[in-house]
mmCIF file of C-alpha atoms and ligand atoms in Angstrom:
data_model
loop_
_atom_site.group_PDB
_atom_site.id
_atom_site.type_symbol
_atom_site.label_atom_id
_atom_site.label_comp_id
_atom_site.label_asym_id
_atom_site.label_seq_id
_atom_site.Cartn_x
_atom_site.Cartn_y
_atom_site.Cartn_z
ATOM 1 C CA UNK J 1377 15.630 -22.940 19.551
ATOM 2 C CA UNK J 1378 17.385 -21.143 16.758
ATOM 3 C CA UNK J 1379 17.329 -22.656 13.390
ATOM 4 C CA UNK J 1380 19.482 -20.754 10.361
ATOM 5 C CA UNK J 1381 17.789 -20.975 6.806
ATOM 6 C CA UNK J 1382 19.319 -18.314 4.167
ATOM 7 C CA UNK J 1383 21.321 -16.507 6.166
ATOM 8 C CA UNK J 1384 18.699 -15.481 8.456
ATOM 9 C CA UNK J 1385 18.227 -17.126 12.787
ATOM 10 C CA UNK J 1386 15.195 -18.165 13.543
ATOM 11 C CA UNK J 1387 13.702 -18.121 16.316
ATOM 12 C CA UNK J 1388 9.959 -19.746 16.013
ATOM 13 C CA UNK J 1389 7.198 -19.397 18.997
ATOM 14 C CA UNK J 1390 6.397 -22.702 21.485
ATOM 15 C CA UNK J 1391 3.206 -20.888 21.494
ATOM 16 C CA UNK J 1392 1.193 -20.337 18.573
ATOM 17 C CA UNK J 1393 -1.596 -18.134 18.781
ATOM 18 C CA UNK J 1394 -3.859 -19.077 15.455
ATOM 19 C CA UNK J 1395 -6.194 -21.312 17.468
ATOM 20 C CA UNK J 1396 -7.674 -17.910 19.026
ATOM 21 C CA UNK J 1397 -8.366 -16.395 15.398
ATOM 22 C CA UNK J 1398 -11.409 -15.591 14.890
ATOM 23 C CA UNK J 1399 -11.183 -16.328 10.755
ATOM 24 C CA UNK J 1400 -14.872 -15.410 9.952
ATOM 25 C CA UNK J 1401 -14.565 -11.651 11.271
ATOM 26 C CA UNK J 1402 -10.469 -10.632 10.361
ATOM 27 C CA UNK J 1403 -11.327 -7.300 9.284
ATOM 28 C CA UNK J 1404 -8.285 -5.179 8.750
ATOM 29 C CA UNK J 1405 -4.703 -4.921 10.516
ATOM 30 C CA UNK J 1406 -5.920 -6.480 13.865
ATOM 31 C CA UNK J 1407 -4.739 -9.570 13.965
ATOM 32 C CA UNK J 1408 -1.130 -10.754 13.829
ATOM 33 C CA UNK J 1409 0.660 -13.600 12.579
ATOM 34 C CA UNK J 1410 3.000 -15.584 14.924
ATOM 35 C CA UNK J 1411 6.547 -14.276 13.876
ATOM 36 C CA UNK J 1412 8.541 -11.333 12.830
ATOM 37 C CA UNK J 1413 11.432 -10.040 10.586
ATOM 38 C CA UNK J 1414 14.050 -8.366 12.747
ATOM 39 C CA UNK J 1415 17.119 -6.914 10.907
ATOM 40 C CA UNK J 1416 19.490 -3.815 12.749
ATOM 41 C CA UNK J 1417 21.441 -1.305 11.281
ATOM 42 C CA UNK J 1418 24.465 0.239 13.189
ATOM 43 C CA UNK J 1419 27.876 1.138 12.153
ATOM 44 C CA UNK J 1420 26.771 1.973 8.861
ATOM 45 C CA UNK J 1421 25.614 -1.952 8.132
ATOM 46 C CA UNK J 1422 22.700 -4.191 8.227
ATOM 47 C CA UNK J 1423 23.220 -7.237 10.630
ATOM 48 C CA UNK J 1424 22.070 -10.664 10.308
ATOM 49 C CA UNK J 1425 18.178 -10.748 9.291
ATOM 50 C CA UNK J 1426 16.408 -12.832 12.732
ATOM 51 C CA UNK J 1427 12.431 -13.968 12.605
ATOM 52 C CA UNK J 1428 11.231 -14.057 16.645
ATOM 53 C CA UNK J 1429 8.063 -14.578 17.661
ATOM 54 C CA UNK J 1430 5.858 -11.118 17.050
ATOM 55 C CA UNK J 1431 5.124 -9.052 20.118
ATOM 56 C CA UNK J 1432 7.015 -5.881 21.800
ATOM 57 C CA UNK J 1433 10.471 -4.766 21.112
ATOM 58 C CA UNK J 1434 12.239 -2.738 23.952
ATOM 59 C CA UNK J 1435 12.933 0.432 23.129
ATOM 60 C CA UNK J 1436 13.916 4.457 24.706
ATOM 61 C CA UNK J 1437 11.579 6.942 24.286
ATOM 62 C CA UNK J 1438 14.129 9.030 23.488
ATOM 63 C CA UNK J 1439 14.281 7.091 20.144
ATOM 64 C CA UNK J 1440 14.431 9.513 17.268
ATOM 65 C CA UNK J 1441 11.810 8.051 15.023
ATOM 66 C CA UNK J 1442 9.262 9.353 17.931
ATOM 67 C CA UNK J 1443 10.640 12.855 18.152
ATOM 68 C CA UNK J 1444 12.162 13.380 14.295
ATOM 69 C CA UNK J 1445 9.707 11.077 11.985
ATOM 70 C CA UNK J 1446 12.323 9.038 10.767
ATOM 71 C CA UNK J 1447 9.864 6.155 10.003
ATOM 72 C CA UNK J 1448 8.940 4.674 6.563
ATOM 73 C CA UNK J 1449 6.952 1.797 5.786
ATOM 74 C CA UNK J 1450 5.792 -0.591 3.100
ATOM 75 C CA UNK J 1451 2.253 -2.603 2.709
ATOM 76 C CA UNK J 1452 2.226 -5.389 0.243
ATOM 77 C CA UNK J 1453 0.241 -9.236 0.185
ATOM 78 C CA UNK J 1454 1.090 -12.610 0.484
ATOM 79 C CA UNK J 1455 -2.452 -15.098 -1.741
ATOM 80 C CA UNK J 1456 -3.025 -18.689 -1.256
ATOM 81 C CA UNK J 1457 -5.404 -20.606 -4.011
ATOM 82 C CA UNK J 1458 -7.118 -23.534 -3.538
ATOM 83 C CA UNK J 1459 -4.181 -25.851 -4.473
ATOM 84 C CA UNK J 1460 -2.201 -24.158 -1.123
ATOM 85 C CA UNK J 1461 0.134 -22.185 -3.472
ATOM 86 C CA UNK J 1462 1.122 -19.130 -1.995
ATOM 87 C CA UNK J 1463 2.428 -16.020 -3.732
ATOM 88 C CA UNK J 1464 3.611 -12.396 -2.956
ATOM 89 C CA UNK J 1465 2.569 -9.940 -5.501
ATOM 90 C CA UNK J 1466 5.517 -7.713 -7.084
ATOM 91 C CA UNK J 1467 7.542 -7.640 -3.643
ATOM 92 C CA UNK J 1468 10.901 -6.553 -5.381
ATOM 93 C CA UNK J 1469 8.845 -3.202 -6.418
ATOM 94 C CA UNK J 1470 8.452 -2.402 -2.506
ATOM 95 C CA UNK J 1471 11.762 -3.229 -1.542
ATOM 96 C CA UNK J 1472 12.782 -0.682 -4.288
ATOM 97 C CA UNK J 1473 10.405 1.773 -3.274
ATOM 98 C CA UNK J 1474 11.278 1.320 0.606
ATOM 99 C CA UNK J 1475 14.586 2.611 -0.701
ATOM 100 C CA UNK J 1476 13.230 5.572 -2.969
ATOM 101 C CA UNK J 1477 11.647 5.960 0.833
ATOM 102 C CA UNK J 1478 15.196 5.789 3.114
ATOM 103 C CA UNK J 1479 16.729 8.139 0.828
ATOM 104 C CA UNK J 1480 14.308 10.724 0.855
ATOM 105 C CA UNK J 1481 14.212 10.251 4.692
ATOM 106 C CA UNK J 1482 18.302 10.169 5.353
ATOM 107 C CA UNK J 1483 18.036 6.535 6.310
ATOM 108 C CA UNK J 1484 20.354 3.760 4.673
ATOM 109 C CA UNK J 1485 18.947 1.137 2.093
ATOM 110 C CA UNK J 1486 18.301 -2.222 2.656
ATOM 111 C CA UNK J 1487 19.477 -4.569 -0.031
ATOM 112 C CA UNK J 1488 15.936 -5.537 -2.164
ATOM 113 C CA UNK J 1489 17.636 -9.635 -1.897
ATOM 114 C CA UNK J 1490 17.453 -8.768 1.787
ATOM 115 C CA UNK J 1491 14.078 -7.352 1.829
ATOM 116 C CA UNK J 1492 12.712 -10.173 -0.517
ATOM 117 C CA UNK J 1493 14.278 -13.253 1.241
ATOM 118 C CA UNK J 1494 13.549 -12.128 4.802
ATOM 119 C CA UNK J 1495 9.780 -11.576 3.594
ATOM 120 C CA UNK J 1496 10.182 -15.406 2.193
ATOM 121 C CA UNK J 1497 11.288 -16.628 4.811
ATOM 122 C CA UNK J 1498 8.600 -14.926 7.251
ATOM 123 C CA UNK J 1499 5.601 -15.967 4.922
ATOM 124 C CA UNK J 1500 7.062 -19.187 4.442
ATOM 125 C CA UNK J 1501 7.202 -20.173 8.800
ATOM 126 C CA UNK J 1502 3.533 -18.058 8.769
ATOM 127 C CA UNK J 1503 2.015 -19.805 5.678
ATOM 128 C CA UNK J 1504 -0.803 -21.101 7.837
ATOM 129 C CA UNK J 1505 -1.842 -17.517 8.353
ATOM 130 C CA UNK J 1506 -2.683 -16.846 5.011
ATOM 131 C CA UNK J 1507 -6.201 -17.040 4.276
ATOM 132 C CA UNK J 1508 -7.952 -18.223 1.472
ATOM 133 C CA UNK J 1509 -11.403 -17.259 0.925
ATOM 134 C CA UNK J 1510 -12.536 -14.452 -1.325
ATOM 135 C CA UNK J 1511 -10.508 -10.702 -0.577
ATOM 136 C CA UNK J 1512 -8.446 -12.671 1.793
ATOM 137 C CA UNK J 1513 -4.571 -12.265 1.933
ATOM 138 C CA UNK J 1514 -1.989 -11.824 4.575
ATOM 139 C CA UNK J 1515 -1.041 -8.346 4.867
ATOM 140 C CA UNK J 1516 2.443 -7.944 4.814
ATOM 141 C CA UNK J 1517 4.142 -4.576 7.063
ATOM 142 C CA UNK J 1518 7.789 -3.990 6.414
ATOM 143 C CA UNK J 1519 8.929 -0.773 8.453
ATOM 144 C CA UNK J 1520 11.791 0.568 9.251
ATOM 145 C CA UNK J 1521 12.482 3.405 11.672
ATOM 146 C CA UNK J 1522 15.536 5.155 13.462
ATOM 147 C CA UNK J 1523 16.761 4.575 17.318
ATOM 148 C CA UNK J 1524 19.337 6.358 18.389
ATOM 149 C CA UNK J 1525 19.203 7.186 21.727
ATOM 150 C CA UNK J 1526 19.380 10.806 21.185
ATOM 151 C CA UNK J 1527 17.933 14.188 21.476
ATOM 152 C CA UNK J 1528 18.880 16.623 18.352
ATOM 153 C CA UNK J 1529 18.001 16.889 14.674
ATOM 154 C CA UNK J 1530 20.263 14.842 12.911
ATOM 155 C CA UNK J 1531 19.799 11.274 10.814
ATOM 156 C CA UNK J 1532 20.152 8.572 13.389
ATOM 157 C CA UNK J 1533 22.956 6.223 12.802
ATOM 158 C CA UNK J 1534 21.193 2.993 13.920
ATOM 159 C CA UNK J 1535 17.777 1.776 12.748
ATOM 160 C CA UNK J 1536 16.027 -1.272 12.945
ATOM 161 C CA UNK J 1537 13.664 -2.937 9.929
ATOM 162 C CA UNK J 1538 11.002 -5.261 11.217
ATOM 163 C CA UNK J 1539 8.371 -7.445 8.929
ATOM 164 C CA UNK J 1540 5.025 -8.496 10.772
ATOM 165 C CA UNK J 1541 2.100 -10.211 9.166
ATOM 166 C CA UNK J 1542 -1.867 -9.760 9.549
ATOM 167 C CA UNK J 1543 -4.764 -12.251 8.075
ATOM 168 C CA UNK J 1544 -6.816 -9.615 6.449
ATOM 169 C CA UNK J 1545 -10.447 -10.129 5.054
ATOM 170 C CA UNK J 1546 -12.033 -8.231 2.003
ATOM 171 C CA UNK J 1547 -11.673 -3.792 2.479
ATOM 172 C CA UNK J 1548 -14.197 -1.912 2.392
ATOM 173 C CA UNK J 1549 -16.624 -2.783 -0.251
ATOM 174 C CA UNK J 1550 -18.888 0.649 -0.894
ATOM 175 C CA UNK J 1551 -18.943 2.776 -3.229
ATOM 176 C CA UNK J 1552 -16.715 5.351 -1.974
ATOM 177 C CA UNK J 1553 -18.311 9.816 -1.838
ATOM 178 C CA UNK J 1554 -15.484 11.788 -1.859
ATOM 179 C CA UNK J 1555 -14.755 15.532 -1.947
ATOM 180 C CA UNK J 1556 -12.263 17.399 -3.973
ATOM 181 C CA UNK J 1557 -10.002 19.216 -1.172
ATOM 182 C CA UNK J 1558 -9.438 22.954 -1.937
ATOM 183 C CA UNK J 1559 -7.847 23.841 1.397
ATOM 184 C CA UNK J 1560 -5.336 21.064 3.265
ATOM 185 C CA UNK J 1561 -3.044 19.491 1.274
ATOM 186 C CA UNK J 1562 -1.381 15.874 1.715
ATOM 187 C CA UNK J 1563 1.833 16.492 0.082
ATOM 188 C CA UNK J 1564 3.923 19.386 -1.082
ATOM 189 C CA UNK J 1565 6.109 19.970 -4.132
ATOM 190 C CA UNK J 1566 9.469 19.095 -3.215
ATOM 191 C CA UNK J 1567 8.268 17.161 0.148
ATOM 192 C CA UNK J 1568 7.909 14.084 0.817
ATOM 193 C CA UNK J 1569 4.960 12.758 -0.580
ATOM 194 C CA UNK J 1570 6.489 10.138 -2.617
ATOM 195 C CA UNK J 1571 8.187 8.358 0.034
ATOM 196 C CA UNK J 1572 5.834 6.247 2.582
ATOM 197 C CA UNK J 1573 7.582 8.023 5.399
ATOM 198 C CA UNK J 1574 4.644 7.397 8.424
ATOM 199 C CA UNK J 1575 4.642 11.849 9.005
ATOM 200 C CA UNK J 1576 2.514 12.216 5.725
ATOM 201 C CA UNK J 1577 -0.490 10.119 7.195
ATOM 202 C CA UNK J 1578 -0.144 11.573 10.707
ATOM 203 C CA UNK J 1579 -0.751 14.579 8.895
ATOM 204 C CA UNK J 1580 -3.783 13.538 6.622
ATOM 205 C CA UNK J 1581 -5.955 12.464 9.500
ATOM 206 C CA UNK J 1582 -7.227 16.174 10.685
ATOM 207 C CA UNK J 1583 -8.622 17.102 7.028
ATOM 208 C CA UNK J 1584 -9.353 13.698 6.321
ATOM 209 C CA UNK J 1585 -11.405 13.598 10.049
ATOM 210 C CA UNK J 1586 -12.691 17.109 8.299
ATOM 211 C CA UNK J 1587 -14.364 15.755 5.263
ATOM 212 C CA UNK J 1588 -15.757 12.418 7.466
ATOM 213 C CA UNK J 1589 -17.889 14.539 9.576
ATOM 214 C CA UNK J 1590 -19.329 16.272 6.170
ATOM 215 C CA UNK J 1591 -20.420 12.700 5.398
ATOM 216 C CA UNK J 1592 -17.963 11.855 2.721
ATOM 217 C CA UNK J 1593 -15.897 9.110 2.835
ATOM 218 C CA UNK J 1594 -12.613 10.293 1.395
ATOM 219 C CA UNK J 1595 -11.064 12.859 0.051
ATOM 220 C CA UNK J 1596 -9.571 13.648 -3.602
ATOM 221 C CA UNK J 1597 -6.420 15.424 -2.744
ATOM 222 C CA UNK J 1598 -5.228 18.040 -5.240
ATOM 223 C CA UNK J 1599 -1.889 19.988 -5.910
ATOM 224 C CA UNK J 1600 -0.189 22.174 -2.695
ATOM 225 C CA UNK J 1601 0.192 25.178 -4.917
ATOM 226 C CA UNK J 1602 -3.246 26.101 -7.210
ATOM 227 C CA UNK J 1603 -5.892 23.293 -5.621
ATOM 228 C CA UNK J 1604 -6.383 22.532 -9.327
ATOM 229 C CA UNK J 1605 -4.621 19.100 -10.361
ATOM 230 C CA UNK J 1606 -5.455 16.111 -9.099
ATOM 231 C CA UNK J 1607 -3.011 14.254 -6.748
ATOM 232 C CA UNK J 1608 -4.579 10.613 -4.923
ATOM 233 C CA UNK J 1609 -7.457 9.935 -3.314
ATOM 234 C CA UNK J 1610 -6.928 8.906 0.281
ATOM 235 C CA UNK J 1611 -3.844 6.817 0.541
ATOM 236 C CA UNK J 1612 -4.920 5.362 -2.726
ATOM 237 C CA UNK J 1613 -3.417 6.676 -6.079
ATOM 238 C CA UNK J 1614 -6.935 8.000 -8.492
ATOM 239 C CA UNK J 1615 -7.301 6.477 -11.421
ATOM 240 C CA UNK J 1616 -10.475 8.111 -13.905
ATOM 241 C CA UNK J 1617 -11.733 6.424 -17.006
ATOM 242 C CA UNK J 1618 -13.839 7.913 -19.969
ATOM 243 C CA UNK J 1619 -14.559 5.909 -22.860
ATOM 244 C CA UNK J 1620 -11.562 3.756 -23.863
ATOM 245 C CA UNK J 1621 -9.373 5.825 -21.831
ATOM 246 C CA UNK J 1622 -7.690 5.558 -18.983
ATOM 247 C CA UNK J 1623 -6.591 8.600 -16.812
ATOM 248 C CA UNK J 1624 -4.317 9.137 -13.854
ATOM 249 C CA UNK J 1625 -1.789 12.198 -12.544
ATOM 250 C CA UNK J 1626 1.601 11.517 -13.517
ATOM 251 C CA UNK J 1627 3.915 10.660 -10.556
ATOM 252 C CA UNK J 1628 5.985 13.686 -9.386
ATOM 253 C CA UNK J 1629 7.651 14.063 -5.697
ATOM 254 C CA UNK J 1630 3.811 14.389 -4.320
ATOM 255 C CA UNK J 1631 2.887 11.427 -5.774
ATOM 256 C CA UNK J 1632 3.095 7.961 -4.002
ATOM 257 C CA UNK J 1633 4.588 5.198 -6.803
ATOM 258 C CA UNK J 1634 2.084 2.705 -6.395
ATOM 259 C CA UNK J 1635 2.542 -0.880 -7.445
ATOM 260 C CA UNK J 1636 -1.786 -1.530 -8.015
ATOM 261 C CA UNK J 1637 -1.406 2.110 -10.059
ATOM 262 C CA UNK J 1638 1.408 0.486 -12.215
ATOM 263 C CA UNK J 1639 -0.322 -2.971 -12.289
ATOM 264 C CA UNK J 1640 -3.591 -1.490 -13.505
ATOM 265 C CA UNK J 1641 -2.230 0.765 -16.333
ATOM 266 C CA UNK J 1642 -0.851 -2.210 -17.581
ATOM 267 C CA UNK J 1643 -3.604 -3.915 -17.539
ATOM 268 C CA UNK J 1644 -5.753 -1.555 -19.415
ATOM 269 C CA UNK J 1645 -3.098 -1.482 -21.705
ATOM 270 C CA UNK J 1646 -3.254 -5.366 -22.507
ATOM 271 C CA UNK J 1647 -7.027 -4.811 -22.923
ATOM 272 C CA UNK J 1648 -6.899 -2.154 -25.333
ATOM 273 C CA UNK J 1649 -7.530 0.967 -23.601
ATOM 274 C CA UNK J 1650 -5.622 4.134 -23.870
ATOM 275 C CA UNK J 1651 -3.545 4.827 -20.908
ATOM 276 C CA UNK J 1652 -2.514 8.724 -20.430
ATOM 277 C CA UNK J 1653 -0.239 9.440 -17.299
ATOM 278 C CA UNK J 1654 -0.080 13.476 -17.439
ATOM 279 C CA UNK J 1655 -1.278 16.422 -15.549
ATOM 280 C CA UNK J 1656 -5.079 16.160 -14.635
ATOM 281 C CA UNK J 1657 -6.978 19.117 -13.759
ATOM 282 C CA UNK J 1658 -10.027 19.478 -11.282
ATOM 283 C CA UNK J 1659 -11.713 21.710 -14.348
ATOM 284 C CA UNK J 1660 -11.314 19.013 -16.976
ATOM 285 C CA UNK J 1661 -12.734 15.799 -14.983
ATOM 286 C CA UNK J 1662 -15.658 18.800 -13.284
ATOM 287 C CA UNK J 1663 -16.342 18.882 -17.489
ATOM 288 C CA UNK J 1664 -16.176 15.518 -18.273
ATOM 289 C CA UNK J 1665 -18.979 14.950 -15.402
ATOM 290 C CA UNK J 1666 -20.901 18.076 -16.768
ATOM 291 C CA UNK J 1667 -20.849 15.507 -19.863
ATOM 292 C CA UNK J 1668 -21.516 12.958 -18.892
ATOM 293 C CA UNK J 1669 -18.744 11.319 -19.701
ATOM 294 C CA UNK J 1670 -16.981 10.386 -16.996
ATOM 295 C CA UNK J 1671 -17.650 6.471 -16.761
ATOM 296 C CA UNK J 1672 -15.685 5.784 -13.850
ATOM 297 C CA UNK J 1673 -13.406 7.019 -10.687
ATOM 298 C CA UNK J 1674 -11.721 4.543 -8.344
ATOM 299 C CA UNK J 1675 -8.929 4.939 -5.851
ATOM 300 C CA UNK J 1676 -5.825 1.665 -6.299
ATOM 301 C CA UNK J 1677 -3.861 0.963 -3.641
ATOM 302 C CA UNK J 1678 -2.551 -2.712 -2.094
ATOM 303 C CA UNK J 1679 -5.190 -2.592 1.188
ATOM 304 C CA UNK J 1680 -8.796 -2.411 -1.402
ATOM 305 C CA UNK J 1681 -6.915 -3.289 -4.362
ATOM 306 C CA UNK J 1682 -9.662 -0.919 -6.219
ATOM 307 C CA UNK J 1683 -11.940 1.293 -4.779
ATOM 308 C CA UNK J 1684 -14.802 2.653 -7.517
ATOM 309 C CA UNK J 1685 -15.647 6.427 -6.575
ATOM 310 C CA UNK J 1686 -19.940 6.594 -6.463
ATOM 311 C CA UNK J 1687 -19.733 10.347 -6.022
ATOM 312 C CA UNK J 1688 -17.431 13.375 -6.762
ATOM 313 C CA UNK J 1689 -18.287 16.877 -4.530
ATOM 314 C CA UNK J 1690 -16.742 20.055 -5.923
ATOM 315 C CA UNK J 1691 -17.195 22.681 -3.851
ATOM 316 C CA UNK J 1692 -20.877 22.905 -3.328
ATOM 317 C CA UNK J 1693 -21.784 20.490 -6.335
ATOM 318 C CA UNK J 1694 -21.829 16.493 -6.279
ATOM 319 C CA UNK J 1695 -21.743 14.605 -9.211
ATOM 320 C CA UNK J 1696 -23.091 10.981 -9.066
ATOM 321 C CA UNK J 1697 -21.546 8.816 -11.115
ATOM 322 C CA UNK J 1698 -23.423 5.581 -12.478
ATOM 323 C CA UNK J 1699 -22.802 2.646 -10.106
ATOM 324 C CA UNK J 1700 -20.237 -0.029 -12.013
ATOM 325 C CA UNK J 1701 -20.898 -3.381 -13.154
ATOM 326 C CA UNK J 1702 -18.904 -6.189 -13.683
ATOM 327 C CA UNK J 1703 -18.367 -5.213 -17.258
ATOM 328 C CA UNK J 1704 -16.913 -1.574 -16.648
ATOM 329 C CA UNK J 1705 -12.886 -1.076 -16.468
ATOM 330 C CA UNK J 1706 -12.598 -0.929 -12.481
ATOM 331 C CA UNK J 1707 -14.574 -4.354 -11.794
ATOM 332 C CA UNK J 1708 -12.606 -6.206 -14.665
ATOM 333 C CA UNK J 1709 -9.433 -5.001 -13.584
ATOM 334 C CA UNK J 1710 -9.804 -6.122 -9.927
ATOM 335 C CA UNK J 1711 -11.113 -9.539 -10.718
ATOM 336 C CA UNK J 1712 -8.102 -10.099 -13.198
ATOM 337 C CA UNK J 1713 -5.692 -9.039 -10.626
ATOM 338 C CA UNK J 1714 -6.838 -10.897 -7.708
ATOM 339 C CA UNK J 1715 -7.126 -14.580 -10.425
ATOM 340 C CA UNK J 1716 -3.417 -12.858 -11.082
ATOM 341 C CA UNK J 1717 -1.990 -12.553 -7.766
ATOM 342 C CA UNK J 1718 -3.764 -16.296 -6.735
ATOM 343 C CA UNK J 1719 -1.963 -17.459 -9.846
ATOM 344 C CA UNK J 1720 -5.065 -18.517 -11.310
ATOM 345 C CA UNK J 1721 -4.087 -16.416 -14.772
ATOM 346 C CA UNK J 1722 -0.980 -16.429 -17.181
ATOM 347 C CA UNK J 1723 1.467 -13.833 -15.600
ATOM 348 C CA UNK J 1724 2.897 -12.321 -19.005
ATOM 349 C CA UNK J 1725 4.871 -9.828 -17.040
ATOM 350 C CA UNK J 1726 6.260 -12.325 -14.256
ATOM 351 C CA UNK J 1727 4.775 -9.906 -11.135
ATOM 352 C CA UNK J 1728 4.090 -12.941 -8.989
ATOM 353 C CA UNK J 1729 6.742 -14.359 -7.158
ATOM 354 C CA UNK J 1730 5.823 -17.907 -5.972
ATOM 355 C CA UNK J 1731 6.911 -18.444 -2.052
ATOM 356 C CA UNK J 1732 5.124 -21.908 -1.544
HETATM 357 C C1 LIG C 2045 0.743 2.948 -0.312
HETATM 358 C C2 LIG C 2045 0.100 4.100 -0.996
HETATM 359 C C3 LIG C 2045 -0.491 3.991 -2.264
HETATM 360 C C4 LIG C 2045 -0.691 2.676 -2.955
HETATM 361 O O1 LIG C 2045 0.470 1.985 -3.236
HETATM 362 P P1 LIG C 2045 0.384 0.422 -3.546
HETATM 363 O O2 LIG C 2045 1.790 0.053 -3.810
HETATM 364 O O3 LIG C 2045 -0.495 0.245 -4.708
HETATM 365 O O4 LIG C 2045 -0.185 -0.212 -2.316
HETATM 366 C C5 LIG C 2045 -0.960 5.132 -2.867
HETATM 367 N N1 LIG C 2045 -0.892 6.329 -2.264
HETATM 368 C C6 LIG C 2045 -0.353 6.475 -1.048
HETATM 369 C C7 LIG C 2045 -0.307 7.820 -0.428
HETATM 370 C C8 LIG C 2045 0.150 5.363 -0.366
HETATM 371 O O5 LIG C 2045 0.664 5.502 0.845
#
């Protein structure tokens, strides 16, 4: 049965699967919602935006997204509060960045209204997914990745974009150890590292698998050139905090553009802290520790929201950093933004959009 709402068919399931979720034990980006957003690209246009039921889509494997990485993605989250209000956090900031992706990566834009409507519509038919409880959210995956049927190096000239859902419960809670890399790098100048195009995290997982089996958790990834300036931590962008301010790299082409990064500067702003986006060296935060005067390290990013840091190693050197309270910059700024993005605060800067 195909309804039409917006512009876009739908297509909904006769056979719901959220009876068989188990709700108490979601963990992360295992479970998925009932429908997806389906939108191709060929003949240098989008068609009409479909939601189907989720599951497998038919494709070659001669697709070129397999063989030339021509595959970007987005992450964002969909709240509901007690009063069944449901909101999506700053989604037009993805759909711009998706684009900042597709041009980096030779693949066409999609229209943000397109992007933003589609999601609606998805979270909207899945709004029963969306849990509640505290850290809960629907994860929200738009991706879009080339296939043409074709074996060469060129940009593909067809493409689909696709939207699933997941019930997610709270990320990972500890206190993260993390190590300051000095050998691999995550992203060089002039690559791609600003983009979410998926070839940057196939290749963090060997030194990230690296620094796991030397017990740390993460690792703080530095500049491709001199191993001396401070890049992200993880997939998460690094924010550090001494005093009243508030410290993070600036973004450049190996920096991902994250939306928590943007959302927390602005936060510290409207409580009074200092913010300073510039260049960040290894030498002045390994000083600042000396100190004792680094209060706080924590990773942002849409999956943990905020991260703290427990532990910095530099080379053969860990610093400890005290263990954060509810009082300290990190804690206060996650609490405010998940009341924000429940719409259980004022929202001076209009981030939320409401969807139900
Ligand atoms: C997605 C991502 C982030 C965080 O971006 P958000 O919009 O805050 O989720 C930071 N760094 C990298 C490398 C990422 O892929």
């Amino acid at each position: 049965m195909i309804a039409t709402h917006a512009g876009i068919d739908i297509r909904k399931t006769n056979d719901s699967r959220i009876h068989e979720v188990d709700w108490a034990n979601l963990g992360f980006g295992k479970t998925f919602s009932d429908h997806m957003v389906v939108i191709e690209y060929s003949d240098g246009a989008w068609k009409r935006p479909s939601i189907a039921p989720y599951g497998p889509i038919p494709f070659s494997p001669a697709i070129s997204a397999l063989h030339y990485g021509q595959a970007i993605f987005e992450g964002l989250k969909a709240y509901k509060n007690e009063r069944n209000e449901v909101y999506v956090f700053r989604p037009e900031k993805n759909a711009e960045r998706l684009n900042v992706s597709a041009t980096r990566m030779c693949m066409p834009n999609l229209p943000v209204e397109t992007f933003v409507e589609s999601l609606r519509a998805l979270v909207q038919l899945d709004a029963d997914w969306i849990p509640r409880g505290e850290g809960e959210s629907l994860y929200i995956r738009p991706h879009m990745f080339a296939v043409d049927e074709f074996v060469g190096v060129r940009p593909s000239e067809t493409y689909m974009f696709v939207i699933f859902s997941c019930p997610v419960g709270k990320y990972y809670t500890n206190e993260l150890r993390v190590r300051i890399e000095d050998k691999y790098t995550r992203a060089v100048k002039g690559g791609t590292g600003h983009a979410k195009a998926a070839g940057n995290y196939g290749a963090s997982l060997f030194p990230t698998q690296i620094a796991k089996d030397a017990g740390f958790d993460q690792i703080l990834w530095t500049d491709s050139q001199e191993h001396a300036y401070f890049e992200e931590s993880g997939t998460m962008n690094v924010v550090f905090q001494s005093g009243n301010t508030i410290l993070t790299p600036m973004l450049s082409d190996s920096i991902l553009n994250g939306v928590t990064r943007d959302s927390v500067l602005q936060i510290g702003r409207d409580m009074g802290y200092t913010v300073e986006e510039r260049k960040i060296s290894v030498a002045e935060i390994v000083a600042l520790m000396r100190e004792g005067k680094l209060d706080t390290a924590f990773g942002v990013g849409t999956a943990a929201t905020i991260a703290p840091i427990r532990s910095i190693t530099y080379g053969t050197e860990e610093f400890t950093l005290k263990s954060q309270t509810p009082e300290d910059f990190p804690m206060k700024a996650a609490d405010h933004l998940d009341l924000l993005k429940r719409g259980l605060l004022d929202d001076p800067h209009h981030w939320n959009l409401r969807i139900l």
